[in-house]
């Protein structure tokens, strides 16, 4: 179990931090596209 | 009346906001604090405090700036009331005081970049002596001047033509450089041991309250939340611009860079270092420069047998560090200039005043590292109080009203829930009070002469300098109000 612990923690931490960053950037892109298509 | 300048695009605003938060702290301080606090054990509270300190405060700053269209002083007067202008003055003063010595640190980064490009850093046999020679010469004053001059020229060009354009280029390049360094570092033989330490939590550290307080401190200092800088950039965001998602991108983006920088440094030091790698990462060195300016250049010069490879990676490392430092410095110059121009002074004049005063007040830090350490201790700590003042302004305005009208108002892509009320009303003030008490009581224990205000990092120097500034601002409150009262 101890050998897997750093891998599990790495997946969770990277998942939350990088995953969160990518999620919010893609959400912003989605909203921007929506706003642009409304303007058209 | 000067024409209002705006960020031309959402991405320009986001990259500029990332420029505020991504600074030397991500590359310089983060790895050292992780090493001192049990590796993976530190990362867990560090992520938790991103949610309950950094992101809520970033959201608040965006909303204050966007809706008041003023720097910190005007924002406090408009949203908390005329009695509390001095609190905004405190927020503005603290970030400006940090600017004085941050320009010196930016200058150090520029000098190391120059030394790498000229070849002198890679050819030196003794990196500690290289640092000592530099830091005891007058070169830090010269590079302090260069750093402030570059930042001021960018701010002089305005928001859309200067700050936005420069941040778009520098922050995009910074991400690319960090990714290149990350790929190189994790592919070094032996890098896995560093990553293993970096991500392994240890129960004894996780149960230690000091690790949690250090994680909160890192969030308070590193994400740019509570500095008033985001509030200043938010003045230039358009009405139809969203707050919540932009704030989340800024908080998560900043911590993503910290995570990558940590992985780069732990991989490199464990792969190439001799002796105990942990003591190498956690050693402070003079002015906490040990890891970044002394040990890492030594490792980079032994990265491979090829001089060109070592030259390339050392150059891009200091390029990344210089970009990170410069983009943060730009935001500090903008905050100080905006705070002055809010009193009716022409913006260009304000920028020139700030650069001249900034250079003059940076000289003591450039010439004497003990002075820089003192200022870093006093005003770094003061940021926690700034964060508490910002949450107080929202409480005064009405937390729910603030959330519904100013955060979830015009332009919002998503609506922030009532959880925000709880964090701002209770968690931020509690965290700020605990942190201040902990740091000040710790400072009593690490200096026997803790009542001597002329020591570099102790209780008295902090309380003494804070009191002078707080009393002065309090007495000036009526004058601060005058310029805003009729608007």
Coordinates of C-alpha atoms in Angstrom, one line a residue:
Chain A
X1 CA 0.0 0.0 0.0
X2 CA 2.8 2.4 1.0
X3 CA 4.4 2.0 -2.5
X4 CA 1.2 3.2 -4.1
X5 CA 0.5 6.1 -1.7
X6 CA 2.6 8.7 -3.5
X7 CA 1.0 7.7 -6.8
X8 CA -2.5 8.0 -5.3
X9 CA -1.6 11.4 -3.8
X10 CA 0.0 12.6 -7.0
X11 CA -3.1 11.6 -9.0
X12 CA -5.5 13.4 -6.5
X13 CA -3.4 16.6 -6.1
X14 CA -2.6 16.9 -9.8
X15 CA -6.1 16.0 -10.6
X16 CA -7.6 18.7 -8.4
X17 CA -5.1 21.5 -9.3
X18 CA -4.3 20.9 -13.0
X19 CA -7.8 19.3 -13.5
X20 CA -9.4 22.4 -11.9
X21 CA -7.3 24.7 -14.1
X22 CA -8.2 22.9 -17.3
X23 CA -11.9 22.6 -16.3
X24 CA -12.3 26.3 -15.6
X25 CA -10.3 27.3 -18.8
X26 CA -12.5 25.0 -20.9
X27 CA -15.7 26.4 -19.2
X28 CA -14.5 29.9 -20.0
X29 CA -13.9 29.0 -23.6
X30 CA -17.4 27.4 -23.8
X31 CA -19.0 30.6 -22.4
X32 CA -17.0 32.8 -24.7
X33 CA -18.1 30.8 -27.7
X34 CA -21.7 31.1 -26.5
X35 CA -21.4 34.9 -26.2
X36 CA -19.8 35.2 -29.7
X37 CA -22.5 33.2 -31.3
X38 CA -25.2 35.3 -29.6
X39 CA -23.5 38.4 -30.9
X40 CA -23.6 37.0 -34.5
Chain B
X1 CA -10.6 63.6 -17.5
X2 CA -8.5 60.7 -18.8
X3 CA -10.1 58.1 -21.1
X4 CA -10.8 54.8 -19.3
X5 CA -8.6 52.0 -20.7
X6 CA -9.9 48.4 -20.6
X7 CA -8.5 44.9 -21.2
X8 CA -9.5 44.1 -24.8
X9 CA -10.2 40.4 -24.2
X10 CA -11.0 37.9 -21.5
X11 CA -7.8 36.0 -22.2
X12 CA -5.8 39.2 -21.9
X13 CA -7.3 39.8 -18.5
X14 CA -6.8 36.2 -17.3
X15 CA -3.2 36.1 -18.4
X16 CA -2.5 39.5 -16.8
X17 CA -4.1 38.2 -13.6
X18 CA -2.0 35.1 -13.8
X19 CA 1.0 37.5 -14.2
X20 CA 0.1 39.0 -10.8
X21 CA 0.0 35.6 -9.0
X22 CA 2.8 33.8 -10.7
X23 CA 5.9 35.2 -9.2
X24 CA 9.2 34.2 -7.7
X25 CA 7.2 32.6 -4.8
X26 CA 6.0 29.8 -7.1
X27 CA 9.5 28.8 -8.1
X28 CA 11.6 30.1 -5.2
X29 CA 9.6 29.7 -2.0
X30 CA 7.2 26.9 -2.7
X31 CA 9.7 24.0 -3.1
X32 CA 11.6 25.1 0.0
X33 CA 8.5 25.2 2.1
X34 CA 7.4 21.8 0.8
X35 CA 10.7 20.3 1.7
X36 CA 10.6 21.8 5.2
X37 CA 7.0 20.6 5.8
X38 CA 7.1 16.9 4.9
X39 CA 6.6 16.9 1.1
X40 CA 3.2 15.4 0.2
X41 CA 1.9 16.2 3.7
X42 CA 2.2 19.9 2.9
X43 CA 0.3 19.6 -0.5
X44 CA -2.9 18.4 1.1
X45 CA -3.6 21.5 3.3
X46 CA -2.1 23.7 0.6
X47 CA -4.9 22.5 -1.8
X48 CA -7.6 22.9 0.9
X49 CA -6.6 26.5 1.6
X50 CA -6.8 27.3 -2.1
X51 CA -10.5 26.8 -1.7
X52 CA -11.1 28.6 1.6
X53 CA -8.6 31.5 1.4
X54 CA -7.3 32.2 -2.1
X55 CA -10.2 31.7 -4.5
X56 CA -12.8 33.5 -2.3
X57 CA -10.5 36.5 -1.8
X58 CA -9.7 36.6 -5.5
X59 CA -13.4 36.6 -6.3
X60 CA -13.9 39.4 -3.8
X61 CA -11.1 41.6 -5.2
X62 CA -12.4 41.2 -8.7
X63 CA -15.9 42.3 -7.6
X64 CA -14.6 45.2 -5.6
X65 CA -12.4 46.6 -8.5
X66 CA -15.0 45.9 -11.2
X67 CA -17.8 47.7 -9.4
X68 CA -16.0 50.6 -7.8
X69 CA -13.7 51.4 -10.7
X70 CA -11.2 52.6 -8.1
X71 CA -8.0 51.3 -6.6
X72 CA -8.0 49.9 -3.0
X73 CA -8.6 53.2 -1.2
X74 CA -11.5 54.3 -3.4
X75 CA -12.9 50.7 -3.3
X76 CA -13.0 50.6 0.5
X77 CA -14.6 54.1 0.7
X78 CA -17.2 53.2 -1.9
X79 CA -18.1 49.7 -0.6
X80 CA -17.3 49.7 3.2
X81 CA -18.0 53.4 3.9
X82 CA -16.0 56.6 4.4
X83 CA -14.8 55.6 7.9
X84 CA -12.8 52.8 6.3
X85 CA -10.7 54.5 3.7
X86 CA -7.6 54.0 5.9
X87 CA -8.1 50.2 5.5
X88 CA -7.8 50.6 1.7
X89 CA -4.8 52.8 2.3
X90 CA -3.3 49.9 4.3
X91 CA -3.8 47.4 1.4
X92 CA -2.3 49.9 -1.1
X93 CA 0.6 50.8 1.2
X94 CA 1.5 47.2 2.0
X95 CA 1.7 46.2 -1.7
X96 CA 3.7 49.3 -2.5
X97 CA 6.1 48.6 0.4
X98 CA 6.6 45.1 -1.1
X99 CA 7.2 46.6 -4.5
X100 CA 10.2 48.5 -3.1
X101 CA 12.1 45.3 -2.4
X102 CA 10.4 43.1 -5.0
X103 CA 12.0 45.3 -7.7
X104 CA 15.4 44.4 -6.1
X105 CA 14.6 40.7 -6.3
X106 CA 13.4 41.1 -9.9
X107 CA 16.8 42.8 -10.5
X108 CA 18.6 39.8 -9.1
X109 CA 16.7 37.5 -11.6
X110 CA 17.7 39.9 -14.4
X111 CA 21.3 39.8 -13.3
X112 CA 21.3 36.0 -13.2
X113 CA 19.7 35.8 -16.6
X114 CA 22.4 38.2 -17.9
X115 CA 25.1 36.2 -16.3
X116 CA 23.8 32.9 -17.8
X117 CA 23.6 34.4 -21.3
X118 CA 27.1 35.9 -21.0
X119 CA 28.4 32.5 -19.8
X120 CA 29.9 33.8 -16.5
X121 CA 27.4 31.9 -14.3
X122 CA 28.0 28.5 -15.9
X123 CA 31.8 28.9 -15.8
X124 CA 32.1 29.9 -12.1
X125 CA 33.6 27.3 -9.9
X126 CA 32.0 28.6 -6.7
X127 CA 28.3 29.7 -6.9
X128 CA 28.2 30.9 -3.3
X129 CA 31.1 33.2 -4.0
X130 CA 29.4 34.3 -7.2
X131 CA 26.3 35.4 -5.2
X132 CA 28.4 37.0 -2.4
X133 CA 30.4 39.1 -4.9
X134 CA 27.2 40.2 -6.6
X135 CA 25.2 41.0 -3.5
X136 CA 27.9 43.0 -1.8
X137 CA 28.6 45.1 -4.9
X138 CA 26.5 48.1 -6.2
X139 CA 25.2 45.9 -9.1
X140 CA 21.9 45.2 -7.2
X141 CA 21.1 48.9 -7.2
X142 CA 21.7 49.1 -11.0
X143 CA 19.5 46.0 -11.7
X144 CA 16.9 47.4 -9.3
X145 CA 16.8 50.5 -11.5
X146 CA 16.5 48.3 -14.7
X147 CA 13.7 46.2 -13.2
X148 CA 11.7 49.3 -12.2
X149 CA 12.4 51.1 -15.5
X150 CA 11.1 48.1 -17.5
X151 CA 8.0 47.7 -15.4
X152 CA 7.3 51.4 -15.5
X153 CA 7.6 51.6 -19.2
X154 CA 5.1 48.8 -19.6
X155 CA 2.6 50.5 -17.2
X156 CA 3.2 53.9 -19.0
X157 CA 2.0 52.3 -22.2
X158 CA -1.4 51.7 -20.6
X159 CA -3.6 48.7 -19.9
X160 CA -4.4 47.4 -23.3
X161 CA -1.2 48.4 -25.1
X162 CA 1.2 47.7 -22.2
X163 CA 0.1 45.5 -19.4
X164 CA -2.2 43.2 -21.4
X165 CA 0.1 42.8 -24.4
X166 CA 3.2 42.1 -22.3
X167 CA 1.5 39.6 -20.0
X168 CA 0.0 37.8 -23.0
X169 CA 3.5 37.1 -24.4
X170 CA 5.4 36.6 -21.1
X171 CA 2.9 34.3 -19.3
X172 CA 2.3 32.2 -22.5
X173 CA 6.1 31.8 -22.8
X174 CA 6.4 31.1 -19.1
X175 CA 4.0 28.2 -19.3
X176 CA 5.9 26.8 -22.4
X177 CA 9.3 27.1 -20.6
X178 CA 8.0 25.5 -17.4
X179 CA 6.6 22.6 -19.5
X180 CA 10.0 22.1 -21.3
X181 CA 11.8 22.2 -17.9
X182 CA 9.3 19.7 -16.4
X183 CA 9.8 17.2 -19.2
X184 CA 13.6 17.5 -18.9
X185 CA 13.6 17.2 -15.1
X186 CA 11.3 14.2 -14.7
X187 CA 13.2 12.3 -17.4
X188 CA 16.5 12.6 -15.5
X189 CA 17.7 9.3 -14.0
X190 CA 16.8 9.3 -10.3
X191 CA 14.1 11.9 -10.7
X192 CA 11.5 9.4 -9.5
X193 CA 12.9 9.5 -5.9
X194 CA 12.3 13.3 -5.8
X195 CA 8.8 12.9 -7.1
X196 CA 8.2 10.2 -4.6
X197 CA 9.2 12.4 -1.7
X198 CA 7.2 15.3 -3.2
X199 CA 4.0 13.3 -3.2
X200 CA 4.3 11.1 -0.1
X201 CA 2.3 12.3 2.8
X202 CA 3.5 11.5 6.3
X203 CA 1.1 11.2 9.2
X204 CA 3.3 13.0 11.7
X205 CA 3.5 16.1 9.5
X206 CA -0.2 15.9 8.5
X207 CA -1.1 16.1 12.2
X208 CA 1.3 19.0 12.9
X209 CA -0.6 22.3 13.0
X210 CA 2.5 24.2 11.9
X211 CA 2.4 22.4 8.5
X212 CA -1.2 23.6 8.1
X213 CA -0.3 27.2 9.0
X214 CA 2.6 27.1 6.6
X215 CA 0.3 25.9 3.9
X216 CA -2.1 28.7 4.6
X217 CA 0.7 31.2 4.7
X218 CA 1.9 30.0 1.3
X219 CA -1.6 30.5 -0.2
X220 CA -1.8 34.0 1.4
X221 CA 1.6 35.1 0.0
X222 CA 1.7 33.3 -3.3
X223 CA -1.6 33.5 -5.0
X224 CA -1.9 37.3 -5.0
X225 CA -5.1 37.1 -3.0
X226 CA -5.6 39.9 -0.6
X227 CA -2.8 42.1 -2.1
X228 CA -5.2 44.6 -3.8
X229 CA -3.4 43.9 -7.1
X230 CA -6.4 42.0 -8.6
X231 CA -8.7 44.7 -7.4
X232 CA -6.6 47.2 -9.4
X233 CA -6.6 45.1 -12.6
X234 CA -10.3 44.5 -12.2
X235 CA -10.9 48.3 -12.5
X236 CA -10.1 47.8 -16.2
X237 CA -12.4 44.7 -16.9
X238 CA -15.4 45.3 -19.0
X239 CA -18.9 45.3 -17.4
X240 CA -20.0 42.2 -19.3
X241 CA -16.9 40.3 -18.0
X242 CA -17.3 37.3 -15.7
X243 CA -15.8 37.3 -12.2
X244 CA -16.1 33.7 -10.7
X245 CA -14.6 31.6 -13.5
X246 CA -11.8 34.1 -14.1
X247 CA -11.0 34.0 -10.4
X248 CA -10.9 30.3 -10.3
X249 CA -8.6 30.1 -13.4
X250 CA -6.2 32.5 -11.6
X251 CA -6.1 30.5 -8.4
X252 CA -5.8 27.1 -10.0
X253 CA -3.4 28.4 -12.7
X254 CA -1.1 29.8 -10.1
X255 CA -1.1 26.6 -8.0
X256 CA -0.6 24.5 -11.2
X257 CA 2.6 26.5 -11.9
X258 CA 3.8 26.0 -8.3
X259 CA 3.2 22.2 -8.6
X260 CA 5.2 22.1 -11.8
X261 CA 8.0 24.1 -10.4
X262 CA 8.1 21.8 -7.3
X263 CA 8.2 18.8 -9.5
X264 CA 11.1 20.3 -11.6
X265 CA 13.1 21.2 -8.5
X266 CA 12.6 18.0 -6.5
X267 CA 13.4 15.9 -9.6
X268 CA 16.5 17.9 -10.5
X269 CA 17.9 18.0 -6.9
X270 CA 17.3 14.3 -6.2
X271 CA 18.7 13.3 -9.6
X272 CA 21.8 15.5 -9.7
X273 CA 22.5 16.6 -6.1
X274 CA 25.2 15.2 -3.9
X275 CA 24.6 14.6 -0.2
X276 CA 21.2 15.0 1.4
X277 CA 18.9 16.4 -1.3
X278 CA 16.3 17.5 1.2
X279 CA 18.7 19.7 3.1
X280 CA 19.7 21.2 -0.2
X281 CA 16.2 22.1 -1.1
X282 CA 15.1 23.3 2.3
X283 CA 18.3 25.3 3.1
X284 CA 17.5 29.0 3.2
X285 CA 20.9 30.5 2.4
X286 CA 21.4 34.3 2.4
X287 CA 18.0 36.0 1.9
X288 CA 16.4 32.6 1.2
X289 CA 18.4 32.6 -2.1
X290 CA 20.2 29.3 -1.3
X291 CA 18.2 27.0 -3.5
X292 CA 17.4 29.2 -6.5
X293 CA 20.5 31.4 -6.9
X294 CA 23.2 29.1 -5.5
X295 CA 22.4 25.5 -5.6
X296 CA 20.2 25.2 -8.8
X297 CA 22.7 27.0 -11.0
X298 CA 25.4 24.6 -9.7
X299 CA 23.2 21.6 -10.7
X300 CA 22.2 23.1 -14.0
X301 CA 25.9 23.5 -14.9
X302 CA 26.2 19.7 -14.4
X303 CA 23.0 18.8 -16.1
X304 CA 24.8 17.0 -18.9
X305 CA 28.2 16.7 -20.5
X306 CA 27.2 19.1 -23.2
X307 CA 27.8 22.8 -22.5
X308 CA 25.1 23.8 -25.0
X309 CA 22.4 21.7 -23.2
X310 CA 23.4 23.2 -19.8
X311 CA 23.5 26.7 -21.3
X312 CA 20.0 26.2 -22.8
X313 CA 18.3 24.9 -19.7
X314 CA 19.9 27.4 -17.3
X315 CA 19.0 30.3 -19.6
X316 CA 15.4 29.2 -19.9
X317 CA 15.2 28.7 -16.1
X318 CA 16.3 32.2 -15.4
X319 CA 14.2 33.5 -18.2
X320 CA 11.1 31.9 -16.6
X321 CA 12.1 33.4 -13.2
X322 CA 12.6 36.9 -14.7
X323 CA 9.3 36.7 -16.5
X324 CA 7.5 35.6 -13.3
X325 CA 9.1 38.4 -11.3
X326 CA 8.6 41.1 -13.9
X327 CA 4.8 40.4 -14.5
X328 CA 4.2 40.6 -10.7
X329 CA 6.3 43.8 -10.4
X330 CA 4.3 45.4 -13.3
X331 CA 1.1 44.9 -11.3
X332 CA 2.6 46.4 -8.1
X333 CA 3.7 49.6 -10.1
X334 CA 0.1 49.7 -11.6
X335 CA -1.5 49.5 -8.1
X336 CA 0.7 52.2 -6.6
X337 CA 0.2 54.5 -9.6
X338 CA -3.6 53.9 -9.7
X339 CA -3.8 54.7 -6.0
X340 CA -2.1 58.0 -6.6
X341 CA -4.0 58.9 -9.8
X342 CA -7.3 58.2 -8.0
X343 CA -6.6 61.5 -6.1
X344 CA -6.8 63.4 -9.4
X345 CA -3.1 63.3 -10.4
X346 CA -2.4 62.6 -14.0
X347 CA -1.7 58.8 -14.5
X348 CA 1.6 59.3 -16.3
X349 CA 2.9 61.6 -13.7
X350 CA 1.8 59.1 -11.0
X351 CA 3.7 56.3 -12.7
X352 CA 6.9 58.5 -12.9
X353 CA 6.5 59.4 -9.2
X354 CA 6.1 55.8 -8.3
X355 CA 9.1 54.7 -10.2
X356 CA 11.3 57.4 -8.7
X357 CA 10.1 56.7 -5.2
X358 CA 10.2 53.0 -5.8
X359 CA 13.9 53.1 -6.9
X360 CA 14.9 55.4 -4.0
X361 CA 13.2 53.2 -1.4
X362 CA 14.5 50.0 -2.9
X363 CA 18.2 51.1 -2.5
X364 CA 18.5 50.1 1.2
X365 CA 17.2 46.6 0.3
X366 CA 19.6 46.4 -2.7
X367 CA 22.6 47.3 -0.6
X368 CA 21.8 45.4 2.5
X369 CA 20.1 42.0 2.5
X370 CA 19.2 42.3 6.2
X371 CA 17.1 45.3 5.3
X372 CA 15.3 43.4 2.6
X373 CA 14.7 40.5 4.9
X374 CA 13.2 42.9 7.5
X375 CA 10.9 44.4 4.9
X376 CA 9.9 41.0 3.6
X377 CA 9.0 39.9 7.1
X378 CA 7.1 43.0 8.1
X379 CA 5.1 43.6 4.9
X380 CA 4.7 39.9 4.0
X381 CA 3.0 39.4 7.3
X382 CA 0.9 42.6 6.7
X383 CA -0.7 40.9 3.7
X384 CA -2.6 38.6 6.0
X385 CA -4.1 41.7 7.7
X386 CA -4.9 43.1 4.2
X387 CA -6.8 39.9 3.5
X388 CA -8.8 40.4 6.7
X389 CA -9.5 44.0 5.8
X390 CA -10.9 43.0 2.4
X391 CA -13.3 40.5 4.0
X392 CA -14.3 43.2 6.5
X393 CA -15.2 45.5 3.7
X394 CA -17.5 42.9 2.3
X395 CA -19.0 42.2 5.7
X396 CA -19.6 46.0 6.1
X397 CA -21.3 46.2 2.7
X398 CA -23.4 43.1 3.4
X399 CA -22.0 39.7 2.4
X400 CA -25.2 38.4 0.7
X401 CA -25.9 41.7 -1.0
X402 CA -22.3 41.7 -2.2
X403 CA -22.5 38.2 -3.6
X404 CA -25.9 38.7 -5.3
X405 CA -25.4 42.2 -6.7
X406 CA -21.6 42.5 -7.4
X407 CA -20.4 38.9 -8.0
X408 CA -23.5 37.3 -9.5
X409 CA -24.5 40.6 -11.3
X410 CA -24.0 41.7 -14.8
X411 CA -21.6 39.5 -16.9
X412 CA -21.5 36.5 -14.6
X413 CA -21.2 33.2 -16.4
X414 CA -22.0 31.2 -13.2
X415 CA -23.6 32.1 -10.0
X416 CA -21.7 31.8 -6.7
X417 CA -23.7 30.0 -3.9
X418 CA -24.1 30.8 -0.3
X419 CA -20.9 29.0 0.7
X420 CA -19.2 32.2 -0.2
X421 CA -21.0 34.1 2.6
X422 CA -19.8 31.6 5.2
X423 CA -16.2 31.7 4.0
X424 CA -16.0 35.5 3.9
X425 CA -17.9 36.1 7.1
X426 CA -16.2 33.5 9.3
X427 CA -13.4 31.5 7.7
X428 CA -11.2 34.3 6.3
X429 CA -11.3 36.4 9.5
X430 CA -10.6 33.3 11.7
X431 CA -7.7 32.2 9.4
X432 CA -6.2 35.7 9.4
X433 CA -6.4 36.0 13.2
X434 CA -4.9 32.6 13.8
X435 CA -2.1 33.2 11.3
X436 CA -1.1 36.6 12.7
X437 CA -1.2 35.3 16.3
X438 CA 0.9 32.3 15.3
X439 CA 3.5 34.2 13.4
X440 CA 3.9 36.9 16.0
X441 CA 4.1 34.5 18.9
X442 CA 6.6 32.4 16.9
X443 CA 8.7 35.5 16.4
X444 CA 8.8 36.0 20.1
X445 CA 10.3 32.6 20.6
X446 CA 13.0 32.8 17.9
X447 CA 14.5 36.1 19.2
X448 CA 15.5 36.6 22.8
X449 CA 15.5 40.4 22.2
X450 CA 12.0 40.3 20.7
X451 CA 11.2 43.8 21.9
X452 CA 14.1 45.4 20.0
X453 CA 12.5 46.9 16.9
X454 CA 15.9 47.2 15.1
X455 CA 16.3 43.4 14.7
X456 CA 15.7 42.0 11.2
X457 CA 12.9 39.5 11.8
X458 CA 11.2 39.7 15.2
X459 CA 8.0 40.8 17.0
X460 CA 8.9 44.4 17.8
X461 CA 10.0 45.4 14.3
X462 CA 6.7 44.2 12.9
X463 CA 4.5 45.8 15.5
X464 CA 6.5 49.0 15.4
X465 CA 6.3 49.5 11.6
X466 CA 2.7 48.4 11.4
X467 CA 1.7 50.9 14.2
X468 CA 3.4 53.8 12.5
X469 CA 1.6 53.1 9.2
X470 CA -1.8 52.3 10.7
X471 CA -1.8 55.4 13.0
X472 CA -0.7 57.7 10.1
X473 CA -3.4 56.3 7.8
X474 CA -6.1 56.5 10.5
X475 CA -5.2 60.2 11.1
X476 CA -5.2 60.9 7.3
X477 CA -8.6 59.2 6.9
X478 CA -10.6 62.4 6.4
X479 CA -8.1 63.6 3.7
X480 CA -8.3 60.3 2.0
X481 CA -12.1 60.6 1.8
X482 CA -12.1 64.1 0.4
X483 CA -11.3 63.0 -3.2
X484 CA -13.9 60.3 -3.3
X485 CA -16.8 61.7 -1.3
X486 CA -18.4 63.7 -4.2
X487 CA -18.2 60.9 -6.7

